[in-house]
Coordinates of C-alpha atoms in Angstrom, one line a residue:
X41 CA 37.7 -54.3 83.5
X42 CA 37.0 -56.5 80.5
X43 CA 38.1 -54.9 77.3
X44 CA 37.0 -54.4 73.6
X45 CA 39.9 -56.1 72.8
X46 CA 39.0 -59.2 74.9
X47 CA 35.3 -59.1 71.9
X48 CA 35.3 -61.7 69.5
X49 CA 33.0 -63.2 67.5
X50 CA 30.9 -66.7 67.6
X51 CA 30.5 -68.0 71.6
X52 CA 28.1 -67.5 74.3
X53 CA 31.2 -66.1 76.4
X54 CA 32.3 -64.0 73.5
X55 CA 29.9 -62.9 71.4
X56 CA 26.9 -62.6 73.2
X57 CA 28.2 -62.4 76.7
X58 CA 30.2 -59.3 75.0
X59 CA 27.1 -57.9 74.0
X60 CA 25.3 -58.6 77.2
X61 CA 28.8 -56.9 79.0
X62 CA 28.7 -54.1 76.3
X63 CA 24.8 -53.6 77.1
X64 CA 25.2 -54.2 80.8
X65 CA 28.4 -52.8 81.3
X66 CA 28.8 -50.2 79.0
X67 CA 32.8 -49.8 78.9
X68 CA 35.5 -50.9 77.0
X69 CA 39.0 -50.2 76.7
X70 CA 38.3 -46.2 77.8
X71 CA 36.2 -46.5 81.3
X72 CA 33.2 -44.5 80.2
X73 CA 30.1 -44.4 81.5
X74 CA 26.9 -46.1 79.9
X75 CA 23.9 -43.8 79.5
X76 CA 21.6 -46.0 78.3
X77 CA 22.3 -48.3 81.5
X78 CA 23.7 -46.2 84.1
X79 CA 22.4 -48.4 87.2
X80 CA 24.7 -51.4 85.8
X81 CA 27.6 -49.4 85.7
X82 CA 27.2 -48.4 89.1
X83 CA 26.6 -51.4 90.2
X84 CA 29.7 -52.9 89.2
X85 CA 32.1 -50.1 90.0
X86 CA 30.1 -50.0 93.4
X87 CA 27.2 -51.6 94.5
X88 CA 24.6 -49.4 96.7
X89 CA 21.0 -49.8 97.0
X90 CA 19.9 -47.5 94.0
X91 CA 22.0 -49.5 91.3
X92 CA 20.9 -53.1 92.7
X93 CA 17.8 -51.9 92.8
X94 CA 17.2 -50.7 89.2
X95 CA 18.9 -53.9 87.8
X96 CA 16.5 -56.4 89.8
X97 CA 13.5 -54.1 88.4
X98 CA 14.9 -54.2 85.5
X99 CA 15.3 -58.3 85.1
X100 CA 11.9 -57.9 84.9
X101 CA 11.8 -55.8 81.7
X102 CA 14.3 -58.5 80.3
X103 CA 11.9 -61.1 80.7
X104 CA 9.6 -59.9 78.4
X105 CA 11.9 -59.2 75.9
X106 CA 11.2 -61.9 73.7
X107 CA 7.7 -63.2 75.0
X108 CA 6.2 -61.6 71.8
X109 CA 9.0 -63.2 69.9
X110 CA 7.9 -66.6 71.0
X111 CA 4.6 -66.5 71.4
X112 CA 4.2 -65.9 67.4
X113 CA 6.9 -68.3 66.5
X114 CA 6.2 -71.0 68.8
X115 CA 2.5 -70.3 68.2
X116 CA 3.4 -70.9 64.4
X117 CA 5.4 -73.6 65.2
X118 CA 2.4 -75.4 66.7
X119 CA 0.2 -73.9 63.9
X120 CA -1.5 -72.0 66.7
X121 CA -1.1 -68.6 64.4
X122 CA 0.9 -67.0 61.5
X123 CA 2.6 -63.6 61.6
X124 CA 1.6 -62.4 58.0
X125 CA 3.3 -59.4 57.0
X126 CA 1.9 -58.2 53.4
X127 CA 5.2 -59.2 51.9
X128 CA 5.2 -62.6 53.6
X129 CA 8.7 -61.8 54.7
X130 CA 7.4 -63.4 57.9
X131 CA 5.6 -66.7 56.9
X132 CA 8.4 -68.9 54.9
X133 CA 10.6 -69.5 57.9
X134 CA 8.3 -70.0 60.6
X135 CA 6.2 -73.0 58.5
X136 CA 7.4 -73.5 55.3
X137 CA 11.6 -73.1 55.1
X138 CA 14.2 -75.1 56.7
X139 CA 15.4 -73.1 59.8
X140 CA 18.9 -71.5 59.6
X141 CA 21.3 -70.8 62.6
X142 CA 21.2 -66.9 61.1
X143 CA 17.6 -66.9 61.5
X144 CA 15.8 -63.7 63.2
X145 CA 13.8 -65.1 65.8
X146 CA 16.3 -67.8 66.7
X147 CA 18.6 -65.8 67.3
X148 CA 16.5 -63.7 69.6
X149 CA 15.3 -66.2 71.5
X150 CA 18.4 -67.3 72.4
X151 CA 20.1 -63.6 73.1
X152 CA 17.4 -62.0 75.0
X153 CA 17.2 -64.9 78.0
X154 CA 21.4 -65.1 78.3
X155 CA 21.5 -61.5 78.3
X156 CA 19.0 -61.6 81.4
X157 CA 20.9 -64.2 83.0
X158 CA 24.2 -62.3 82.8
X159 CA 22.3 -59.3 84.3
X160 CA 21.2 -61.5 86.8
X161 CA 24.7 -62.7 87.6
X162 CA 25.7 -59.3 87.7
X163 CA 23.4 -58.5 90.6
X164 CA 24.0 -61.7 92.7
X165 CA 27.4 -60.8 92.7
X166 CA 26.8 -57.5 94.1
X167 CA 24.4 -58.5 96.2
X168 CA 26.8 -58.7 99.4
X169 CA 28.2 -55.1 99.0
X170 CA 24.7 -53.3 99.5
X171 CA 25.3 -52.1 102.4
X172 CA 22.0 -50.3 103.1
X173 CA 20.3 -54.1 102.0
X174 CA 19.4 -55.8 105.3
X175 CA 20.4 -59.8 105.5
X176 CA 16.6 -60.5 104.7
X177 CA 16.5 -58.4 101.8
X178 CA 19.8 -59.7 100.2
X179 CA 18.4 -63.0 100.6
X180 CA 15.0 -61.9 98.8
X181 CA 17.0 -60.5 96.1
X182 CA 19.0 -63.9 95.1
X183 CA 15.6 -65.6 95.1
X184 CA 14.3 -63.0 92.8
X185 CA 17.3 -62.9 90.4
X186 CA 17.1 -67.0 90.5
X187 CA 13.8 -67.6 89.8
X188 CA 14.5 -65.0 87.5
X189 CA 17.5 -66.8 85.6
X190 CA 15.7 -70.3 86.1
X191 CA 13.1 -68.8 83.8
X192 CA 14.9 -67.4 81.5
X193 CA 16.9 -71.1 81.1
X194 CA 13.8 -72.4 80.9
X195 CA 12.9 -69.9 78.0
X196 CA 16.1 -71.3 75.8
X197 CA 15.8 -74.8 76.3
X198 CA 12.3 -75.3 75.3
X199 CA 13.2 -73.5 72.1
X200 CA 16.3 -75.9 71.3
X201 CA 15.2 -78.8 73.4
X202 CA 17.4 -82.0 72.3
X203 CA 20.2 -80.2 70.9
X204 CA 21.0 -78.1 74.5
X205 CA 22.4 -74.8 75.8
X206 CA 25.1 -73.7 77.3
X207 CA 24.6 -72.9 81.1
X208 CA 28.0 -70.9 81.9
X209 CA 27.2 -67.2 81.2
X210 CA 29.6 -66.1 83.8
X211 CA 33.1 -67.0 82.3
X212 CA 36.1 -65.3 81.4
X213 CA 35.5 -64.0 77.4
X214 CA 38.8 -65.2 76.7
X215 CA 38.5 -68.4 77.7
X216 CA 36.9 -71.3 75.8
X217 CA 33.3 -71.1 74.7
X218 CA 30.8 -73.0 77.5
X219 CA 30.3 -76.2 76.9
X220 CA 26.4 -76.9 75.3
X221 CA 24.7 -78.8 78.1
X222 CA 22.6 -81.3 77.2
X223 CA 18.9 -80.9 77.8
X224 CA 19.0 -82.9 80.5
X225 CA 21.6 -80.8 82.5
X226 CA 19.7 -77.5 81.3
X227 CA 16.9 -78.5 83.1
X228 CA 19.0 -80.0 86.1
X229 CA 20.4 -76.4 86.2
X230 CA 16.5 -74.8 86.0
X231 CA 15.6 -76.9 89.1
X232 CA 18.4 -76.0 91.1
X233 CA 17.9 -72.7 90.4
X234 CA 14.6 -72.4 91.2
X235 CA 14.8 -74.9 94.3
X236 CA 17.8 -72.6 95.6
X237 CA 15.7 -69.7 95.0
X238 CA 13.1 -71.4 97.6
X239 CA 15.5 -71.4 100.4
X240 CA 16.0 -67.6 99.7
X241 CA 13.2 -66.1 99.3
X242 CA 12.1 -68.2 102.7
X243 CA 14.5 -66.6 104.3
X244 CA 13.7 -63.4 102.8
X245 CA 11.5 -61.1 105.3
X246 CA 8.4 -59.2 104.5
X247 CA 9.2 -57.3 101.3
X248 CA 11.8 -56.8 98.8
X249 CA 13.9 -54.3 98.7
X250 CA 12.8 -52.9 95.5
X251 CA 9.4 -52.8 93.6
X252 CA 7.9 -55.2 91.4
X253 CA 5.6 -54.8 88.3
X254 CA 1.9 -54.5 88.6
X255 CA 2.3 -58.1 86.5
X256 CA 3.0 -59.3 90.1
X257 CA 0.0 -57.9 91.8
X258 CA -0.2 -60.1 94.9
X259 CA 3.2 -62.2 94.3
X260 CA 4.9 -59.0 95.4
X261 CA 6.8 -60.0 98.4
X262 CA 9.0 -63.0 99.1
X263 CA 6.9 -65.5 100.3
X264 CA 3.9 -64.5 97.5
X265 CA 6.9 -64.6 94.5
X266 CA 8.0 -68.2 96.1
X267 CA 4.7 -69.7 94.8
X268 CA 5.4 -68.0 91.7
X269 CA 9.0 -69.9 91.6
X270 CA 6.9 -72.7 92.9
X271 CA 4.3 -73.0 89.7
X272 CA 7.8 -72.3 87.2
X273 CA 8.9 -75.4 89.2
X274 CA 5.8 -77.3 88.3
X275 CA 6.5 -76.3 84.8
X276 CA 9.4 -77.4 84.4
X277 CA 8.8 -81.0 86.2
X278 CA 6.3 -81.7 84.1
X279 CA 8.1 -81.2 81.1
X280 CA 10.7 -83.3 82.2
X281 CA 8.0 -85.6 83.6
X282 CA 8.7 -85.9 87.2
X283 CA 5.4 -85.6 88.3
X284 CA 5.6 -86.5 92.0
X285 CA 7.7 -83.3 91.6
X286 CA 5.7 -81.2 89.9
X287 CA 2.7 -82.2 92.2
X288 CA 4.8 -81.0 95.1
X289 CA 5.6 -77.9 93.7
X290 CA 2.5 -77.5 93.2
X291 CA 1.0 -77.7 96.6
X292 CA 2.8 -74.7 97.5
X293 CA 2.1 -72.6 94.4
X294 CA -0.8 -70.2 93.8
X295 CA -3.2 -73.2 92.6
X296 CA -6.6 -73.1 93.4
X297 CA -10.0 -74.7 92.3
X298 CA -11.7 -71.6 93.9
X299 CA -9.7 -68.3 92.5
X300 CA -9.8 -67.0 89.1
X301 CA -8.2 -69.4 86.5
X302 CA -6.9 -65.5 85.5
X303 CA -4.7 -65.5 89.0
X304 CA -1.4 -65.2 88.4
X305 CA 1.7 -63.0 87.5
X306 CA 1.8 -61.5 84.1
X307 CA 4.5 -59.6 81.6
X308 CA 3.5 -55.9 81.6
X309 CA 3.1 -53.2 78.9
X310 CA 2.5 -49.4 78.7
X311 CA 2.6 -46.7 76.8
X312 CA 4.6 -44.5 79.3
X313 CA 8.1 -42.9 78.1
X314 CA 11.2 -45.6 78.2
X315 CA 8.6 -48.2 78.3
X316 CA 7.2 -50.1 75.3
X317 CA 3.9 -51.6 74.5
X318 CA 2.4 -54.9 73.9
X319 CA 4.3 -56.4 70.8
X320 CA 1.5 -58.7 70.1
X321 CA -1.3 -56.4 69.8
X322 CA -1.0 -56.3 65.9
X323 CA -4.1 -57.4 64.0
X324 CA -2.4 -56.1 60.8
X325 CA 0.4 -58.6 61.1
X326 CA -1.2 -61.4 63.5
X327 CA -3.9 -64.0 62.2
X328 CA -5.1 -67.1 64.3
X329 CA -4.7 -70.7 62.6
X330 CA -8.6 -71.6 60.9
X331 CA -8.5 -74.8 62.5
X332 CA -9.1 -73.6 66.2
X333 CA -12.4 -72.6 65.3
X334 CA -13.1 -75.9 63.0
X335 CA -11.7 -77.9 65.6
X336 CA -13.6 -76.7 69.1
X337 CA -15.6 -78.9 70.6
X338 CA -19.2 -78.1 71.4
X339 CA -21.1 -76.9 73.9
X340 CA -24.3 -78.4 75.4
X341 CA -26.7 -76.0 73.0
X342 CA -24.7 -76.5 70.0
X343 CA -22.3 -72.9 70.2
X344 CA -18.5 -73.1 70.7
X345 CA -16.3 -74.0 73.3
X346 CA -16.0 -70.4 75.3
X347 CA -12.6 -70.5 74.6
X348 CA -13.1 -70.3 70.6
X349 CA -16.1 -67.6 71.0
X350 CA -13.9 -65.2 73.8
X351 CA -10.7 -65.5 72.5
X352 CA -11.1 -65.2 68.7
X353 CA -13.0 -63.3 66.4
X354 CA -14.1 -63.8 62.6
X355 CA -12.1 -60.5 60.0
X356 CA -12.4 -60.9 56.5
X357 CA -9.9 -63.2 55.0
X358 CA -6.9 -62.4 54.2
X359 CA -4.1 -64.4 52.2
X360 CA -0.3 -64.5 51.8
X361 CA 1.6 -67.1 50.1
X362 CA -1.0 -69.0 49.7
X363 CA -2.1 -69.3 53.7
X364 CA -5.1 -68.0 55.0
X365 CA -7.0 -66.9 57.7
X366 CA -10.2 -65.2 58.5
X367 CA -9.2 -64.9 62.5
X368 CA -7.5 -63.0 64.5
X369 CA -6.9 -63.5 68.4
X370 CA -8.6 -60.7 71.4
X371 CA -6.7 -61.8 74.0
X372 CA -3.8 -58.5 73.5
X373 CA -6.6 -56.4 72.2
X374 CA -4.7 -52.9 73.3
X375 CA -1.2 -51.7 73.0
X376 CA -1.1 -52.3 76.9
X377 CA -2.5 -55.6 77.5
X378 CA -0.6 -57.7 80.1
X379 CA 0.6 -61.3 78.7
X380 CA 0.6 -64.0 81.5
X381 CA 4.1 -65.9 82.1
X382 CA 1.9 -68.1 84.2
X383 CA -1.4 -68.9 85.8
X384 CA -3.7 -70.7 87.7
X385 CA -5.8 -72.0 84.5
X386 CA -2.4 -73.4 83.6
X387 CA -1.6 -74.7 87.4
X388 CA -5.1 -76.7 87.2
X389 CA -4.3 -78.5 83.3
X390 CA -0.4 -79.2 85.2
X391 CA -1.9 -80.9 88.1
X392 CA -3.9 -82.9 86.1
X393 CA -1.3 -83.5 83.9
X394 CA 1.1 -85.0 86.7
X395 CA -1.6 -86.7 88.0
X396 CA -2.5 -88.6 85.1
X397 CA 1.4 -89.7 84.4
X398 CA 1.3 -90.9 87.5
X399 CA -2.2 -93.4 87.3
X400 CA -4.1 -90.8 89.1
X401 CA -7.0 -90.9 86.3
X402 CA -10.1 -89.5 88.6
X403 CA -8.1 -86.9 90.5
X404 CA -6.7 -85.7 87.1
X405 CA -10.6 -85.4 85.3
X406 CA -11.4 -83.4 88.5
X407 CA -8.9 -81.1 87.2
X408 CA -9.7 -81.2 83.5
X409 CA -13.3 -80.8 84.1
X410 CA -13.2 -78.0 85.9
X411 CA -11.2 -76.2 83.5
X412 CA -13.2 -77.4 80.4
X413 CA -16.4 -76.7 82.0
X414 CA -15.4 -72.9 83.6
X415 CA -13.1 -71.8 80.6
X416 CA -14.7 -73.8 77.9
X417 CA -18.5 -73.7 79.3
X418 CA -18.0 -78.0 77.4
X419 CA -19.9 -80.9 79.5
X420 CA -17.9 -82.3 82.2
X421 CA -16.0 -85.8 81.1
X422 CA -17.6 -88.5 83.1
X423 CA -15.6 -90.0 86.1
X424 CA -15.4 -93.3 84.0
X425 CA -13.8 -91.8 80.9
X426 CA -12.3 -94.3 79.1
X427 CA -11.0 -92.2 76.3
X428 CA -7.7 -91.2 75.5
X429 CA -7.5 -88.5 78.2
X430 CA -4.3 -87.0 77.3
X431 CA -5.3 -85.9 74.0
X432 CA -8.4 -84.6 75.5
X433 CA -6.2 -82.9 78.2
X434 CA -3.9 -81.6 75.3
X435 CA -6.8 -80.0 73.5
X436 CA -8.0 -78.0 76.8
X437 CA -4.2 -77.1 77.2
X438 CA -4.3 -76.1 73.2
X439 CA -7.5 -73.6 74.0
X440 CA -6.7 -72.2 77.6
X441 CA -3.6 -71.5 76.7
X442 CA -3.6 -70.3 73.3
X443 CA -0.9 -68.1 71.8
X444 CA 0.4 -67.2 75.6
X445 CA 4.0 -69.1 74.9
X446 CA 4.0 -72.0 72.4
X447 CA 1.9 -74.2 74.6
X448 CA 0.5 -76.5 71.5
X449 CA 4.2 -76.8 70.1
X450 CA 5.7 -78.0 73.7
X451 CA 3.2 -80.1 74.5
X452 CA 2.9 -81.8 70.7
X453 CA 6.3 -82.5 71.0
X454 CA 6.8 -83.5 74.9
X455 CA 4.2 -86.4 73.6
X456 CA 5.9 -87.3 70.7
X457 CA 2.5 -86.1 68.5
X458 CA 4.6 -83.7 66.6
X459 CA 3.4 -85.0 63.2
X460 CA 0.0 -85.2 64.4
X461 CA 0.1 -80.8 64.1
X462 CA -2.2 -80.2 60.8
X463 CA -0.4 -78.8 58.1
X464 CA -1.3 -77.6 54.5
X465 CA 0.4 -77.7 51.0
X466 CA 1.4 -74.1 52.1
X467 CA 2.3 -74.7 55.2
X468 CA 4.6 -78.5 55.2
X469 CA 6.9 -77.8 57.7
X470 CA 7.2 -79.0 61.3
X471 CA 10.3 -78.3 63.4
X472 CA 11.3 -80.4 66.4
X473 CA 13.6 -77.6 67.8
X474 CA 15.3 -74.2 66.4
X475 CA 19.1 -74.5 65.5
X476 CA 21.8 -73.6 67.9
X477 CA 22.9 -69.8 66.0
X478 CA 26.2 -70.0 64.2
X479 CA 27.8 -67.7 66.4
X480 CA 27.7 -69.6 68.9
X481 CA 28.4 -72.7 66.3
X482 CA 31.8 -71.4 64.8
X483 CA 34.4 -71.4 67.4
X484 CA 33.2 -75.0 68.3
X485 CA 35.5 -77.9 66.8
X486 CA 33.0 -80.4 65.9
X487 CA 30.6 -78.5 65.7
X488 CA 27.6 -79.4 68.2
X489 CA 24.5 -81.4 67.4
X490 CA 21.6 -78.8 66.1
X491 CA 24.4 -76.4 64.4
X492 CA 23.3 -75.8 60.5
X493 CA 19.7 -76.4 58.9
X494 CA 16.7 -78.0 60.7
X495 CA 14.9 -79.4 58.2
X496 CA 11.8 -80.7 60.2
X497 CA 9.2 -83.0 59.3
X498 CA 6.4 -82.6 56.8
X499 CA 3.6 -85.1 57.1
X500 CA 1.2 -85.5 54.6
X501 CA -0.7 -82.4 53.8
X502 CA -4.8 -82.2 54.7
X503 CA -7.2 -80.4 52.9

């Protein structure tokens, strides 16, 4: 039994794997139980069916942790949106301020995802001692808790990009801090992950052995999650650009030119007891960015791209700090509207993505087009464009997948078009990655590369 003792401050095995352990765990130097987490204590002292069964649910919840988090710092990161409390508490260090290793969000961003992937570690390790779990349904349940961690990995590293994460969540606390991985291993460590997952949940019968959300209406059994781990796969090739990859993935994920561009597997919300509700539905705090109603393209009869018209709405103006807005998003327009963590709309703009890194111009506007023309309602491209199709792929990227995860801000920055982001006298500030947080910073000796202030880049102001 890991002790309080064994609790110090400032690394991922410390600090905040001792707060996933004291969360997950729930003892210390006294063996006492943990009411606020009872399943993980059973699990540990000894695994059965009901404990496994509540954690793997449970990674689910841990997911969503921060998806509101990011979706309004990333979103003002790409200058998709602004969270604009009345004090402005909220606007100076998402676009104006350096960012600090003691900032807020940062550090929540970076907590919430290890503290899943430690839960997640917990239950693959327990996994062999439910006895009541058939061989199948074990196997089910490490491709659900790895497509689980991959994700979560994937959540960290798009957030500190360049300056890398630490992937070993699992160590003694005593022990040395993890070493920070660079990016490129971070995302070595997501495939594998998710590619491991594959075999799994392949092997992985007819049904899990405990429930998942209605967020996974019709990805609920092992081989309908494995082409959800199959479109995170997609994801994450493409962001690393392997596109023969990511076209591969692909294939055997939920893409299709016929379904809903809606299909897919979403965070849920409610407003039932122990639960919470949508973070994001906020119009007092939450204002879209001007420009992606200035900047839609139009449609045939002179209106807005669909995307503009459904997804925001005009609210009188409001300003803080000299930022303003007059609009507000619809998309989370109730306390318990789903948020996606992926879907086909997003499949379609990946494959054509791929496609066009790999020369595959035509089969990528097939892609394109039907997107902008079904989402957007926009005139198809014509099968000789000979424009610069990647910007015009990154602006129906920009409005199909507006404030659902950063999008813009990944995407501007993949492409090196960081500086390209509009910004205002009120607004300078453009950050390539958030810092590493100084806990995990101070036992280090040198201190790692994104320890300290980002400063960011702040191109020339437009009107």
């Amino acid at each position: 039994m890991i002790t309080l003792r064994h609790f110090r401050r400032g690394r991922l095995s410390t600090a905040f794997a001792a707060s996933l352990v004291l969360a997950a765990v729930g003892c210390g130097e006294i063996d006492v139980a943990n009411p606020n987490n009872p399943s993980v204590d059973g699990l540990v002292q000894s695994p059965n069916a009901t404990s496994a069964s509540a954690l793997a649910t449970g990674l689910l919840r841990g997911t969503r942790a921060n998806v509101a988090e990011g979706i309004r710092w990333l979103g003002a990161f790409g200058r998709e949106g602004y969270p604009m409390s009345v004090t402005g508490a909220s606007l100076p260090g998402s676009v104006r301020d350096p960012l600090n290793g003691n900032g807020f969000p940062g550090n929540v961003l970076y907590a919430d995802p290890y503290r899943n992937i430690r839960s997640a570690n917990l239950l693959l390790a327990a996994i062999s001692d439910v006895g009541a779990w058939s061989d199948a349904q074990k196997e089910a349940a490490r491709g659900f808790a790895k497509t689980i961690q991959a994700y979560d990995f994937l959540q960290v590293i798009v957030t500190r990009d360049v300056f890398g994460a630490p992937l070993d969540v699992g160590i003694d606390p005593t022990a040395p801090p993890a070493p920070i991985a660079t990016k490129a291993q971070v995302y070595e460590r997501i495939a594998t992950l998710l590619d491991e997952a594959r075999g799994h949940l392949q092997a992985g019968g007819t049904a899990f052995p405990f429930p998942l959300t209605s967020g996974f209406s019709g990805f609920n059994t092992p081989a309908t999650f494995l082409r959800v781990n199959r479109a995170l796969r997609a994801r994450a090739a493409v962001y690393t650009d392997n596109w023969q990859v990511a076209l591969t993935a692909l294939s055997e994920s939920f893409i299709s030119t016929t379904a809903p561009l809606t299909l897919g597997a979403y965070h849920v919300f409610s407003t039932n007891s122990g639960d919470i509700t949508n973070p994001n539905f906020r119009p007092d705090l939450l204002f879209a960015h001007p420009r992606l109603r200035t900047e839609a393209k139009l449609r045939a009869d002179g209106s807005l791209d669909l995307r503009a018209q459904t997804k925001l709405v005009t609210v009188p103006t409001f300003t803080v700090q000299g930022i303003s807005s007059n609009v507000q998003f619809t998309m989370y327009n109730s306390a318990t509207a789903s948020i996606p963590l992926i879907r086909n709309e997003e499949l379609l703009l990946l494959r054509a993505e791929a496609n066009l890194g790999l020369g595959n111009t035509a089969l990528a506007i097939q892609d394109i087009n039907l997107v902008r023309t079904t989402a957007g309602g926009l005139p198809p491209l014509p099968s000789n464009f000979s424009g610069d199709l990647l910007t015009e792929l990154l602006y129906d990227k920009r409005y199909s997948l507006v404030w659902e995860g950063g999008h813009t801000w990944i995407d501007m920055r993949h492409y090196g078009r960081l500086a390209q982001i509009p910004v205002r006298a009120a607004d300078p500030r453009l950050f390539p990655a958030m810092p590493i947080p100084v806990a995990e910073c101070q036992p280090r000796t040198p201190q790692p590369t994104g320890c300290g202030i980002v400063d960011g880049i702040t191109p020339p102001p437009q009107p």
